[in-house]
């Protein structure tokens, strides 16, 4: 990484920092959540949870009114998986933490549920496609993995409109569930999402947020533990291009004992006004003895005019923990790496691809779903090709 | 046989106070089959010469020419220079996170040869090149130079030299930071390369120690951005005995 990189790592102690005044996470956990839209004022962009977000572009999704379309949901999966529609309030693992989530909760209608039966070990991934057709719509998904089950669920968000969604995830005791949420809407699309996961006793959740497209994409992921021994691996990959805003907000609430959380989010940015925001809040409550948590966010800024904000927050209320730390680093593309590879005969565009795929290499290895990682690889290549074209044409203009 | 010709090369870098000239008219001809040593004190511009030949964007060529077999090297992109047959073993090899040595070597070899190497022989070749430099085959799975010790980085440069087998190799202080065993291993690698007969070597060094293992045909003393004196191996012996003092005085007048 280049000299512009900043690296912050803390050990086993309470710590919080970031631009502006850090907000204590205890306050964060007391931040109002509600199923009632009226409990949230329309954001003006000055609120702590909205200050990084271009709220002006989100007006339609703050409006407490029915959608102008119903997003199309298609699902398929191996034998054993159950699909059904259920009442929105049938589970209530999630509870809206902001206005757009409350609007979605009330106007999505019934929830679409994916159930993995107790002890089922699915051999293939379950696919759920949520397609926004071009208007304003809401969706509500539930993924419930029964005790001792194993499954992969891929939720693919596509389309052209404005979508606000709630996703509730329950991982039964000793189950292992991998949920991959892909956001790859068209360039003008908008997607706000709230994911709430409840990790059972000795259960393992792998939650992956892959954001590849959309003008504004903001995903909040909240994790709680229903019992001791739970393990959550929270991964995220994003690649914002010119004019795109990709935001991820995490809140891991450790209350049960001996639970683990491991957060790794990596993003690249290329193009004028490409923007990413990452907020990683981890709270270890007094009762959560034996907790082990680490969170890391890294950003690779490929061109001028792009900006990445990264705010890790860790608050620890007990000394009886195994370990806790966080790190955040944002670096510019390192031209020395490029020179080194080119000096070995590798053409510039291939060398650039190699450096960027190297940057994403560890997280791609952890995602562990080949169809997702292959797709990710292809899309990253396309984006790099576009970035190269842009910088080539910029050079041509300068050279005239 | 390949010939690298450097004529009246002037190079400057951009500083806060405007451009600063570092190379002030370098003349040097390296023909295939020859080994040249460039020796000079810290800051005399040795790395600047090496990087300028390789095409590092930090260095501005203000006048002069560099040709390889008559072709204008300065007109080529960095990767084109490498494909034309130039190789620079760097004083400070760069770490490339997330890119494995195996992937890197294969990608470089494919680029240099214009076609992918034959899989079966390639794996053997890589393992042999690694073990020749006393590096474990597991280095193939590690990320390029990441976490390598100083000596391992230098040996990895020579692994690349042997696998990519260029026409002309420029070695920038490959000897620095090596213990005596590693120095011998690295020197053997360079001698294997040079021993092919038609290869040119430009060995940049601060110390005479490596010249006990690699015999130069020509020695150039580099002071203040130009060649101050040239001679045969005996010049290195004089430097061993008397240091750079005589040349520094000459340069300062
Ligand atoms: N950006 C810069 N600004 C000012 N001076 C520079 C800059 N870059 C290089 N120089 C100077 O150029 C000179 C030559 O540097 P170079 O690295 O080529 O020397 P060298 O002979 O390789 O030294 P060493 O033996 O320490 O490796 C040095 O005095 C160095 O400080
Ligand atoms: Mg040097």
XYZ file of C-alpha atoms in Angstrom, chain A residues 339-340 343-344, chain B residues 46-47 50-51 54 86-94 153-162 166 168-176 186 190 201-204:
44
model
C 6.067 -0.471 -12.338
C 7.398 -3.692 -10.855
C 9.240 -4.207 -15.591
C 8.662 -7.952 -15.871
C 23.477 4.427 -9.821
C 19.857 3.512 -9.158
C 19.085 1.614 -13.635
C 15.531 2.962 -13.228
C 13.901 0.427 -17.153
C 15.942 -5.737 -20.657
C 15.745 -6.872 -17.055
C 16.231 -4.865 -13.887
C 16.842 -6.617 -10.591
C 15.759 -3.930 -8.182
C 17.557 -2.616 -5.147
C 14.226 -2.588 -3.313
C 11.874 -5.178 -4.826
C 8.204 -4.257 -4.484
C 13.711 -10.586 -1.999
C 17.107 -10.390 -3.701
C 17.176 -14.109 -4.408
C 13.671 -13.866 -5.815
C 14.972 -11.240 -8.273
C 17.575 -13.702 -9.518
C 14.948 -16.457 -9.778
C 13.116 -14.114 -12.154
C 16.310 -13.342 -14.052
C 16.893 -17.011 -14.702
C 16.569 -11.499 -20.886
C 20.707 -7.650 -20.863
C 20.420 -7.748 -17.069
C 20.906 -4.733 -14.835
C 21.441 -5.716 -11.231
C 21.033 -2.849 -8.791
C 22.851 -3.683 -5.558
C 21.654 -7.239 -5.632
C 24.523 -7.965 -3.247
C 23.449 -5.590 -0.506
C 23.158 -15.193 -5.943
C 24.266 -14.472 -12.185
C 25.336 -7.864 -17.399
C 25.468 -4.470 -15.751
C 26.259 -5.049 -12.108
C 25.690 -2.034 -9.889
